XYZ file of C-alpha atoms in Angstrom:
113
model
C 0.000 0.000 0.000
C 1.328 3.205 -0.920
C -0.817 5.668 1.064
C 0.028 6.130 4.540
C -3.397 7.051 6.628
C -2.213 10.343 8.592
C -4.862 10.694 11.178
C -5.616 14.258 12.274
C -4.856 15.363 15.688
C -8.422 15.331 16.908
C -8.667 11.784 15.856
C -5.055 10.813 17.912
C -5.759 12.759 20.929
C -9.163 10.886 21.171
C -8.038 7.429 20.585
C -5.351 8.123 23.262
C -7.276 9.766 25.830
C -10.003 6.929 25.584
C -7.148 4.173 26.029
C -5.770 5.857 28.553
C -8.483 6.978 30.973
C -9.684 3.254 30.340
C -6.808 1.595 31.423
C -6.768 3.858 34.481
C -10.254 3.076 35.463
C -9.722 -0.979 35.068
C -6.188 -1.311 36.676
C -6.207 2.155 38.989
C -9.494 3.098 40.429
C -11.728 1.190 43.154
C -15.158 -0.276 41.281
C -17.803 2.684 41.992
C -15.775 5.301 43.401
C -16.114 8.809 42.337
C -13.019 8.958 40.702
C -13.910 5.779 38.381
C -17.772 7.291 37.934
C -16.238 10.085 36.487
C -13.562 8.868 34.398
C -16.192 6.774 32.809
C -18.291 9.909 32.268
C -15.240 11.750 30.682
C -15.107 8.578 28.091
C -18.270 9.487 27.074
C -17.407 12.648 26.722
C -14.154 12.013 24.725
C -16.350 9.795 22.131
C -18.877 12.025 21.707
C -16.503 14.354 21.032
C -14.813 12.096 18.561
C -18.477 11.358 16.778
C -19.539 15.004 16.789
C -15.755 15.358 15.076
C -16.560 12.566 12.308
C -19.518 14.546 11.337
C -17.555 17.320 10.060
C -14.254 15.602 9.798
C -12.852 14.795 6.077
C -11.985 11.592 5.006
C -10.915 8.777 6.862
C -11.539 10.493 9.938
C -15.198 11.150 8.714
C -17.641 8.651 9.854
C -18.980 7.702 6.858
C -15.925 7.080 5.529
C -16.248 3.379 7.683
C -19.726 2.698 8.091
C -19.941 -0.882 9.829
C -21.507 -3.611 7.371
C -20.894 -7.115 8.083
C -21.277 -8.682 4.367
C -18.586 -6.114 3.771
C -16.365 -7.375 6.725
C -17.010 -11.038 5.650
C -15.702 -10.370 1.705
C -12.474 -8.617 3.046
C -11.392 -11.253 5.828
C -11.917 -13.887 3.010
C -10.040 -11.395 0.814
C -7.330 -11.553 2.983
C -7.239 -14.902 3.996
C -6.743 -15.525 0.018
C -4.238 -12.582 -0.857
C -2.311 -12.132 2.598
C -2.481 -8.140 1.915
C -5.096 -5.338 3.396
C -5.216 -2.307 1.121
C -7.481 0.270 3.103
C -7.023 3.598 3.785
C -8.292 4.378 7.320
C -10.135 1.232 8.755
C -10.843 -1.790 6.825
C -14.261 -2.935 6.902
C -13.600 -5.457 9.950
C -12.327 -2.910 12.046
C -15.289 -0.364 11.765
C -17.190 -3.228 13.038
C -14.756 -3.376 15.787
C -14.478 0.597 16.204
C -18.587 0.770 15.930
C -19.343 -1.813 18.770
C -16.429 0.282 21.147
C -18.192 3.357 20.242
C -21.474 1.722 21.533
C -19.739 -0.476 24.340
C -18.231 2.547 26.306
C -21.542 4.595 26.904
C -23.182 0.980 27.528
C -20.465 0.021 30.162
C -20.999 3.120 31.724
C -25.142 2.661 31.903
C -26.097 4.966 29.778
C -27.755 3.231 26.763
């Protein structure tokens, strides 16, 4: 692949700060303290702020540039079962499955869907 996906700094700073504050409420904070209530609340925050951002975003960091569709995931894991080579720019269409249900899983870990 010759095109190198350069993600915009709106797009790194959220991916970090979600991994981040994640890994700090799993390893660091007590179940149901204040602190981990609102960590989790500040996830939220930090991908709502990263969906509000793929509305206006441009391509790949645009949400419709990886809209999740599982026939499409199916063809390109067989695709690369057969040619041993992924040639996406941004996220295949496996991983915005994957990046869809995290979206979904962090507002539903922290009971809010």
């Amino acid at each position: 692949m010759n095109n190198v996906t350069r993600w915009d700094i709106v797009v790194k700073l959220t991916h970090w700060i979600v991994a981040l504050l994640f890994l700090a409420n799993y390893f660091v904070t007590h179940a149901g303290s204040i602190t981990h209530q609102w960590i989790g609340y500040t996830l939220v925050g930090v991908v709502v702020v990263r969906l509000l951002w793929g509305c206006v975003a441009k391509p790949p960091a645009r949400l419709s540039s990886f809209l999740p569709s599982v026939p499409k995931a199916i063809k390109h894991v067989l695709e690369v079962i057969q040619t041993r080579t992924d040639e996406h720019q941004g996220h295949n269409p496996a991983g915005a499955i994957m990046i869809w249900c995290m979206w979904c899983g962090v507002p539903g870990a922290v009971g809010l869907l």
